[in-house]
Amino acid sequence: MLTTEQIIDGMSENGLRITDQRKTLAKLFGEHPGYLTAKDVYEYMGKKYSGLSFDTVYRNLRVLYELGVLEQVVFEEGIKFRARCSEDHHHHHMICLQCQKTYPIKFCPMQVTDGPKDFQVVQHKFEVFGYCKDCVNDNTITKKRPLAQSHASCGGGEPESTL
């Protein structure tokens, strides 16, 4: 994961003003090994900066994600953020649903994906969710329902309705 200094450098290199609040945000993600919700970040920042709005926190998280400083993952309970991996090579992750330990996938599954010939891919992301050996062995897994599938329907190739 990126360090606090690397996160601050990433902000600065992309023209963001480095305020005390952004330094605190960088420190939080640089030192926290796991994933944080926007609410987690808001509660942490609110203890240090009274009057800080949730919208401001969320807007900064989105900007840092768009700059490539933070990773964003959609868990069953919602969107979470963490500092981007410090590895510069292209890779994907397997994520434990219990402890949120993250393991790199050594190859890109996109290379073996049989996509339609008339579709131009501009970006992709693979995340595999399950349970790590430690959580399985410790019997600490809390029963959760399976994650909803988020892909085009198998029959017609049309995207599933989001209504």
Short mmCIF file of C-alpha atoms in Angstrom, two decimals:
data_model
loop_
_atom_site.label_atom_id
_atom_site.label_comp_id
_atom_site.label_asym_id
_atom_site.label_seq_id
_atom_site.Cartn_x
_atom_site.Cartn_y
_atom_site.Cartn_z
CA MET A 1 0.00 0.00 0.00
CA LEU A 2 1.01 3.57 -0.53
CA THR A 3 2.56 5.35 2.43
CA THR A 4 1.28 8.63 3.84
CA GLU A 5 4.03 10.49 1.96
CA GLN A 6 3.21 8.75 -1.33
CA ILE A 7 -0.47 9.64 -0.94
CA ILE A 8 0.42 13.29 -0.28
CA ASP A 9 2.78 13.27 -3.29
CA GLY A 10 -0.01 11.82 -5.45
CA MET A 11 -2.33 14.62 -4.40
CA SER A 12 0.30 17.31 -4.94
CA GLU A 13 1.38 15.96 -8.35
CA ASN A 14 -2.22 16.20 -9.50
CA GLY A 15 -2.63 19.80 -8.41
CA LEU A 16 -4.56 19.31 -5.17
CA ARG A 17 -3.83 21.80 -2.43
CA ILE A 18 -2.36 19.98 0.57
CA THR A 19 -4.46 21.14 3.51
CA ASP A 20 -4.26 19.85 7.08
CA GLN A 21 -7.44 17.89 6.43
CA ARG A 22 -5.95 16.19 3.36
CA LYS A 23 -2.76 15.42 5.30
CA THR A 24 -4.91 13.77 7.97
CA LEU A 25 -6.78 11.83 5.29
CA ALA A 26 -3.47 10.69 3.77
CA LYS A 27 -2.19 9.64 7.20
CA LEU A 28 -5.37 7.66 7.89
CA PHE A 29 -5.09 5.68 4.65
CA GLY A 30 -1.31 5.43 4.79
CA GLU A 31 -1.46 3.80 8.23
CA HIS A 32 -4.70 1.80 8.01
CA PRO A 33 -4.15 -1.62 6.39
CA GLY A 34 -7.79 -2.35 5.58
CA TYR A 35 -10.81 -0.89 3.88
CA LEU A 36 -12.78 2.08 5.21
CA THR A 37 -16.27 3.28 4.40
CA ALA A 38 -16.97 6.96 3.79
CA LYS A 39 -18.79 6.90 7.13
CA ASP A 40 -15.67 5.50 8.88
CA VAL A 41 -13.58 8.30 7.39
CA TYR A 42 -16.21 10.93 8.23
CA GLU A 43 -16.35 9.82 11.88
CA TYR A 44 -12.54 9.78 12.16
CA MET A 45 -12.14 13.19 10.52
CA GLY A 46 -15.07 14.66 12.48
CA LYS A 47 -13.20 14.06 15.74
CA LYS A 48 -10.38 16.28 14.50
CA TYR A 49 -12.27 18.83 12.41
CA SER A 50 -15.61 20.04 13.74
CA GLY A 51 -18.03 21.24 11.12
CA LEU A 52 -16.65 18.95 8.42
CA SER A 53 -19.50 17.70 6.24
CA PHE A 54 -20.03 14.16 4.99
CA ASP A 55 -20.27 15.56 1.44
CA THR A 56 -16.79 17.07 1.74
CA VAL A 57 -15.34 13.78 2.96
CA TYR A 58 -17.04 11.78 0.22
CA ARG A 59 -16.03 14.26 -2.47
CA ASN A 60 -12.38 13.99 -1.36
CA LEU A 61 -12.57 10.18 -1.36
CA ARG A 62 -13.96 10.23 -4.92
CA VAL A 63 -11.23 12.65 -6.06
CA LEU A 64 -8.50 10.50 -4.50
CA TYR A 65 -9.98 7.41 -6.15
CA GLU A 66 -10.16 9.15 -9.54
CA LEU A 67 -6.52 10.25 -9.15
CA GLY A 68 -5.52 6.62 -8.52
CA VAL A 69 -4.40 7.27 -4.95
CA LEU A 70 -7.18 5.18 -3.39
CA GLU A 71 -8.78 1.91 -4.46
CA GLN A 72 -12.54 1.55 -4.30
CA VAL A 73 -14.21 -1.82 -3.73
CA VAL A 74 -17.91 -2.61 -3.63
CA PHE A 75 -18.62 -4.94 -0.71
CA GLU A 76 -22.02 -6.37 0.16
CA GLU A 77 -22.43 -3.66 2.80
CA GLY A 78 -21.36 -0.85 0.48
CA ILE A 79 -18.41 0.96 -1.06
CA LYS A 80 -15.11 0.96 0.82
CA PHE A 81 -11.78 2.63 0.15
CA ARG A 82 -8.15 1.87 0.90
CA ALA A 83 -4.76 3.16 -0.18
CA ARG A 84 -3.74 1.91 -3.62
CA CYS A 85 -1.25 -0.93 -3.80
CA SER A 86 2.32 0.26 -4.08
CA GLU A 87 2.94 -2.34 -6.79
CA ASP A 88 3.03 -0.56 -10.13
CA HIS A 89 2.28 -3.59 -12.29
CA HIS A 90 -1.26 -4.37 -13.36
CA HIS A 91 -2.98 -6.85 -11.05
CA HIS A 92 -6.25 -7.73 -9.36
CA HIS A 93 -7.27 -8.96 -5.91
CA MET A 94 -8.86 -11.73 -3.91
CA ILE A 95 -10.46 -10.27 -0.76
CA CYS A 96 -11.51 -12.08 2.41
CA LEU A 97 -15.07 -11.13 3.29
CA GLN A 98 -14.40 -11.68 7.00
CA CYS A 99 -11.06 -9.99 7.78
CA GLN A 100 -10.69 -8.11 4.46
CA LYS A 101 -7.16 -9.41 3.98
CA THR A 102 -6.27 -8.83 0.32
CA TYR A 103 -4.23 -11.14 -1.90
CA PRO A 104 -2.91 -10.22 -5.35
CA ILE A 105 -3.97 -12.30 -8.34
CA LYS A 106 -0.76 -13.11 -10.21
CA PHE A 107 -2.24 -12.86 -13.71
CA CYS A 108 -4.90 -10.76 -15.40
CA PRO A 109 -8.09 -12.78 -15.98
CA MET A 110 -8.99 -10.37 -18.79
CA GLN A 111 -6.49 -12.22 -20.99
CA VAL A 112 -8.71 -15.31 -20.97
CA THR A 113 -12.06 -13.53 -21.05
CA ASP A 114 -14.10 -14.33 -24.14
CA GLY A 115 -15.72 -10.98 -24.73
CA PRO A 116 -17.71 -9.91 -27.77
CA LYS A 117 -15.59 -8.85 -30.75
CA ASP A 118 -17.59 -5.64 -31.17
CA PHE A 119 -16.86 -4.34 -27.67
CA GLN A 120 -13.89 -2.07 -26.97
CA VAL A 121 -12.65 -2.43 -23.39
CA VAL A 122 -11.23 0.79 -21.95
CA GLN A 123 -10.94 -0.30 -18.31
CA HIS A 124 -11.51 -3.42 -16.27
CA LYS A 125 -11.41 -4.59 -12.67
CA PHE A 126 -11.56 -8.08 -11.19
CA GLU A 127 -12.18 -8.70 -7.51
CA VAL A 128 -12.72 -12.18 -6.15
CA PHE A 129 -14.45 -12.44 -2.77
CA GLY A 130 -14.23 -15.40 -0.41
CA TYR A 131 -12.69 -16.45 2.89
CA CYS A 132 -8.99 -16.74 3.71
CA LYS A 133 -7.48 -19.85 5.28
CA ASP A 134 -7.10 -18.16 8.68
CA CYS A 135 -10.78 -17.20 8.91
CA VAL A 136 -11.90 -20.65 7.74
CA ASN A 137 -9.60 -22.40 10.25
CA ASP A 138 -10.56 -20.10 13.13
CA ASN A 139 -14.26 -20.65 12.45
CA THR A 140 -14.73 -16.88 12.66
CA ILE A 141 -16.80 -16.63 9.50
CA THR A 142 -20.14 -14.99 10.09
CA LYS A 143 -22.78 -16.35 7.76
CA LYS A 144 -23.50 -13.93 4.97
CA ARG A 145 -25.75 -14.29 2.00
CA PRO A 146 -24.01 -14.59 -1.37
CA LEU A 147 -23.12 -11.33 -3.09
CA ALA A 148 -25.48 -10.17 -5.79
CA GLN A 149 -24.19 -10.79 -9.28
CA SER A 150 -23.27 -7.66 -11.19
CA HIS A 151 -22.90 -8.70 -14.80
CA ALA A 152 -24.88 -8.78 -17.99
CA SER A 153 -27.55 -11.43 -18.19
CA CYS A 154 -26.26 -14.76 -19.44
CA GLY A 155 -28.94 -15.18 -22.09
CA GLY A 156 -29.16 -12.07 -24.22
CA GLY A 157 -26.06 -9.99 -23.67
CA GLU A 158 -28.11 -6.95 -22.68
CA PRO A 159 -27.16 -5.29 -19.38
CA GLU A 160 -29.45 -6.14 -16.48
CA SER A 161 -31.87 -3.42 -15.48
CA THR A 162 -30.84 -1.41 -12.43
CA LEU A 163 -34.41 -0.31 -11.67
#
